[in-house]
Amino acid sequence: MTSSIGNSFLSFLGVKLFSLNPSLMEEPPAGLEVTGNDICFFGPNGERDVDSVTFCRELPDGKRALLGSWYLSPERHVAEGLFFFILFIGCVMATYSKLAKRPGLATPPSLVIRLLTGFCFFTTLAYKIVGYSGKILFFVMPCNVSWSLAFLVCFYPNLSAHASHVLCQLIFASIGLCVLAIAAPDTSDLILPGEISFFFFSHYSLLMIPIFHTTSGHLSTLPDSTQNEGWVSCFFKWTLYTTGMTGLFYFCFVTILSIFSGHNLNYMLSPPPTPGNFIDGPNFRVMSAACIFILFAVTRILGMMIGIMVKFLTQLKVASKKTSKIA
């Protein structure tokens, strides 16, 4: 009886979710034209007659590369959405209260970092606006979101030190995703002049942002000495918090936005292009979530190692100054 009610509930929510965009196909269209009459969307209400469908040849250049689909059934999306929401909101709620509150206002980053951040943020925004209809939605891709957070750190007026530190932690955690984007780039929809070159420039530049914040004191990857925090506690606190925030954003909000818009934003509707297609099949979203946690954990470990090195070099510099003064 309980199982029957649960299935009916999922079916009901699945129907409501499907109604957001009945025009999506069961599989994403091929990246290149195959038949000359490839279909990219069904009719507004799911009609499949020739007069109602949207042929891929009718779309502007670059748009068909990342279209959404019902690769997973609406019911599967509902079930996963509920699971991910409970999981990720639990991660955030369990760790947010443990984030040490930094007093006062944040110190603005250096002029070079502000100029670089402003240039990359506005150039990315310009490419999204000038591109095909709906391309602006791809501003939710991880590296674009990181530039948005970096823009807030640089230019938001009277930003508190605590907010700045949390934003820098989120930027730092996603650096692994930036490395993946460089190692296995998907440039299939980058067709504007200079767009591919700027793609690599902005991603390499983004790698420099957390390095600056770590060396300047805006970001600490070490345990909080004011709370007598241990290394393990610090590791899990920030890994779970950043994973939870990222998961809530993509596996809940961006997924619904993807369905509604018909775009495969951050590969929330069908698997991403990975070497050997190791993230594939009906469980690709679960696999993606697990990979994000592992990637964030590895990034955190590397960050703690860098933090130790920065602390050691700082202490060495201070000791050297004291010695020179005595001499």
XYZ file of C-alpha atoms in Angstrom:
327
model
C 0.000 0.000 0.000
C 2.775 2.423 0.990
C 4.748 1.521 -2.135
C 1.705 2.126 -4.314
C 1.132 5.560 -2.757
C 4.805 6.412 -3.233
C 4.724 5.396 -6.890
C 1.538 7.384 -7.464
C 3.129 10.424 -5.835
C 6.229 10.130 -8.053
C 4.034 9.693 -11.131
C 1.996 12.775 -10.213
C 5.119 14.904 -9.728
C 6.633 13.383 -12.877
C 3.636 14.521 -14.940
C 3.959 18.034 -13.498
C 7.679 18.094 -14.270
C 7.107 16.817 -17.814
C 4.600 19.611 -18.387
C 7.438 22.143 -17.976
C 8.752 21.096 -21.385
C 6.928 18.355 -23.355
C 8.935 19.273 -26.460
C 12.121 17.563 -25.254
C 13.087 14.359 -27.057
C 13.893 11.056 -25.352
C 17.547 11.307 -26.420
C 19.731 14.354 -27.121
C 20.222 14.960 -30.858
C 23.551 14.123 -32.473
C 26.079 16.929 -32.501
C 26.266 16.872 -36.302
C 23.503 16.472 -38.870
C 22.919 12.801 -39.757
C 19.791 12.499 -41.905
C 19.329 16.031 -43.171
C 16.053 16.062 -41.277
C 17.300 15.564 -37.716
C 14.744 16.602 -35.106
C 15.875 18.635 -32.089
C 12.495 19.364 -30.450
C 8.995 17.934 -30.652
C 6.015 20.260 -30.812
C 5.063 22.526 -27.871
C 2.802 19.809 -26.450
C 4.919 16.869 -27.540
C 3.463 16.632 -31.070
C 5.603 14.603 -33.456
C 4.108 15.509 -36.810
C 6.301 17.204 -39.402
C 4.528 20.529 -39.092
C 5.049 20.751 -35.312
C 8.618 19.558 -34.708
C 11.717 21.756 -34.793
C 14.385 20.472 -37.146
C 17.991 20.893 -36.059
C 18.830 22.680 -39.314
C 16.471 25.457 -38.241
C 18.496 26.245 -35.122
C 21.275 28.861 -35.064
C 24.859 27.634 -35.258
C 26.190 26.129 -32.039
C 22.850 25.690 -30.302
C 22.227 22.000 -31.038
C 25.470 20.972 -29.307
C 24.021 21.187 -25.785
C 20.280 20.639 -26.023
C 18.238 19.082 -23.249
C 16.289 15.837 -23.452
C 14.318 13.338 -21.381
C 17.380 11.067 -21.260
C 16.090 10.270 -17.774
C 12.365 9.912 -17.229
C 10.509 12.689 -15.382
C 9.832 10.251 -12.522
C 13.558 9.502 -12.244
C 14.304 13.226 -12.124
C 11.759 13.688 -9.339
C 13.154 10.805 -7.282
C 16.741 11.967 -7.721
C 15.783 15.589 -7.076
C 14.200 14.733 -3.734
C 17.180 12.550 -2.789
C 19.752 15.179 -3.757
C 17.849 17.972 -2.023
C 17.742 16.069 1.278
C 21.380 15.001 0.939
C 22.847 18.375 0.018
C 20.682 20.524 2.302
C 21.760 18.160 5.090
C 25.428 18.795 4.250
C 24.915 22.563 4.336
C 22.858 22.599 7.546
C 25.298 20.295 9.344
C 28.298 22.486 8.577
C 27.162 26.112 8.224
C 26.954 26.758 11.960
C 30.558 25.557 12.284
C 31.931 28.167 9.880
C 33.918 30.644 11.943
C 32.575 34.192 11.640
C 35.293 36.617 10.564
C 34.684 40.102 12.028
C 34.733 43.365 10.113
C 34.771 44.150 6.410
C 36.791 42.363 3.764
C 39.962 43.908 2.353
C 39.575 44.423 -1.416
C 41.883 42.307 -3.606
C 44.771 43.932 -5.451
C 44.166 46.119 -8.499
C 45.578 43.452 -10.844
C 43.145 40.821 -9.540
C 40.226 43.239 -9.791
C 41.110 44.168 -13.374
C 41.524 40.507 -14.365
C 38.246 39.547 -12.668
C 36.318 42.399 -14.235
C 37.719 41.658 -17.702
C 36.932 37.919 -17.567
C 33.487 38.424 -16.035
C 32.288 41.031 -18.540
C 33.891 39.343 -21.568
C 32.200 36.058 -20.668
C 28.912 37.883 -20.188
C 29.298 39.589 -23.583
C 29.906 36.275 -25.366
C 26.795 34.773 -23.741
C 24.620 37.766 -24.665
C 25.833 38.011 -28.273
C 25.561 34.242 -28.852
C 22.532 32.209 -29.871
C 19.225 32.592 -28.012
C 19.437 31.014 -24.596
C 23.237 30.991 -24.445
C 23.122 33.422 -21.522
C 21.811 30.523 -19.428
C 25.194 28.835 -19.727
C 26.492 31.455 -17.328
C 25.568 28.851 -14.691
C 28.465 26.637 -15.787
C 30.882 26.138 -12.843
C 33.746 28.319 -14.058
C 31.369 31.153 -14.990
C 29.809 30.919 -11.530
C 33.303 31.096 -10.008
C 33.996 34.291 -11.952
C 30.679 35.667 -10.677
C 31.674 34.888 -7.086
C 35.103 36.409 -7.683
C 33.381 39.520 -9.052
C 31.378 39.817 -5.824
C 34.555 39.471 -3.749
C 36.199 42.246 -5.766
C 33.388 44.734 -6.258
C 30.501 44.139 -3.828
C 30.362 47.238 -1.587
C 31.002 46.752 2.134
C 31.355 42.987 1.799
C 31.895 41.404 5.201
C 35.093 39.464 5.838
C 33.018 36.381 6.654
C 31.077 36.501 3.373
C 34.282 37.109 1.427
C 35.943 34.105 3.048
C 32.987 31.805 2.310
C 32.853 32.979 -1.322
C 36.601 32.355 -1.678
C 36.143 28.859 -0.238
C 33.476 28.108 -2.871
C 35.772 29.394 -5.635
C 38.650 27.333 -4.293
C 36.585 24.140 -4.097
C 35.567 24.359 -7.757
C 39.119 24.719 -9.061
C 39.173 20.984 -9.755
C 36.220 21.463 -12.112
C 38.200 24.197 -13.860
C 41.125 21.805 -14.332
C 38.770 19.210 -15.828
C 37.364 21.811 -18.223
C 40.911 22.529 -19.426
C 41.916 18.861 -19.629
C 38.756 17.737 -21.464
C 37.257 20.900 -22.987
C 33.830 20.900 -24.621
C 34.009 23.772 -27.107
C 31.211 22.514 -29.353
C 29.082 25.643 -28.917
C 31.926 28.183 -28.977
C 31.608 29.605 -32.481
C 32.111 33.362 -32.077
C 35.428 35.023 -33.072
C 38.081 34.481 -30.401
C 35.677 32.563 -28.152
C 37.749 29.383 -27.926
C 40.955 31.320 -27.201
C 39.174 33.304 -24.493
C 37.754 30.053 -23.054
C 41.261 28.807 -22.279
C 42.516 32.219 -21.153
C 39.688 32.627 -18.647
C 40.065 29.103 -17.286
C 43.823 29.400 -16.814
C 43.314 32.821 -15.233
C 40.731 31.369 -12.859
C 43.376 28.992 -11.502
C 45.325 32.024 -10.277
C 42.475 33.510 -8.216
C 42.543 31.052 -5.243
C 46.354 31.181 -5.223
C 46.180 34.946 -4.738
C 43.476 34.685 -2.065
C 45.474 32.046 -0.171
C 48.717 34.016 -0.175
C 46.961 37.322 0.638
C 44.993 35.972 3.618
C 41.522 36.276 2.054
C 41.307 32.486 2.111
C 42.500 30.059 4.764
C 42.685 26.336 4.016
C 44.027 25.528 7.496
C 42.090 24.730 10.709
C 40.718 27.731 12.601
C 43.097 28.330 15.499
C 40.515 30.475 17.353
C 38.210 27.451 17.694
C 40.905 24.835 18.390
C 39.730 23.078 15.245
C 41.355 19.812 14.177
C 42.596 18.948 10.696
C 39.972 16.274 10.094
C 37.158 18.543 11.296
C 38.346 21.365 9.033
C 38.608 19.013 6.054
C 35.108 17.583 6.379
C 33.522 20.929 7.305
C 34.587 22.699 4.122
C 34.349 19.652 1.851
C 30.764 18.913 2.897
C 29.716 22.571 2.887
C 31.072 23.338 -0.587
C 29.779 20.032 -1.970
C 26.349 20.724 -0.460
C 26.124 24.257 -1.872
C 27.301 23.126 -5.315
C 24.969 20.125 -5.286
C 21.922 22.166 -4.293
C 22.608 24.674 -7.046
C 23.158 22.195 -9.876
C 21.218 19.051 -9.031
C 18.139 20.964 -7.904
C 17.874 24.525 -9.278
C 19.897 24.174 -12.515
C 18.226 20.861 -13.347
C 14.761 22.466 -13.311
C 16.115 25.424 -15.298
C 17.571 22.983 -17.844
C 14.250 21.203 -18.312
C 12.314 24.440 -18.635
C 14.779 26.054 -21.068
C 15.575 22.964 -23.136
C 19.344 23.328 -22.621
C 21.625 20.700 -21.106
C 23.086 23.118 -18.564
C 26.186 21.667 -16.907
C 25.107 18.255 -18.253
C 22.241 17.890 -15.809
C 19.947 16.224 -18.384
C 22.335 13.903 -20.238
C 25.899 12.662 -19.596
C 28.921 14.905 -20.139
C 31.629 14.054 -22.677
C 34.244 12.252 -20.574
C 37.297 10.197 -21.597
C 36.054 6.671 -22.209
C 32.509 7.799 -21.306
C 33.105 6.671 -17.719
C 30.186 8.857 -16.594
C 27.305 7.439 -18.601
C 24.036 5.545 -18.376
C 20.959 6.138 -16.214
C 23.058 6.689 -13.074
C 25.203 9.450 -14.597
C 23.882 12.123 -12.206
C 24.638 10.003 -9.143
C 28.093 9.314 -10.559
C 28.594 13.032 -11.226
C 27.639 13.905 -7.638
C 30.108 11.319 -6.298
C 32.849 12.673 -8.572
C 32.210 16.221 -7.337
C 32.611 15.105 -3.713
C 35.840 13.208 -4.503
C 37.200 16.120 -6.556
C 36.378 18.637 -3.827
C 37.992 16.370 -1.217
C 41.211 16.043 -3.230
C 41.242 19.806 -3.864
C 40.799 20.417 -0.135
C 43.734 18.134 0.727
C 45.950 19.906 -1.801
C 44.743 23.249 -0.452
C 45.682 22.296 3.093
C 49.142 21.311 1.875
C 49.502 24.668 0.109
C 48.264 26.408 3.269
C 50.966 24.700 5.333
C 53.583 25.791 2.804
C 52.342 29.394 2.808
C 52.317 29.460 6.633
C 55.853 28.056 6.772
C 57.170 30.589 4.236
C 55.438 33.427 6.104
C 56.981 32.360 9.417
C 60.367 32.009 7.718
C 60.054 35.525 6.300
C 59.126 36.972 9.701
C 62.005 35.162 11.394
C 64.401 36.431 8.735
C 63.280 40.043 9.321
C 63.760 39.673 13.092
C 67.245 38.261 12.580
C 68.223 41.083 10.237
C 66.990 43.689 12.758
C 69.018 42.104 15.572
C 72.072 42.035 13.362
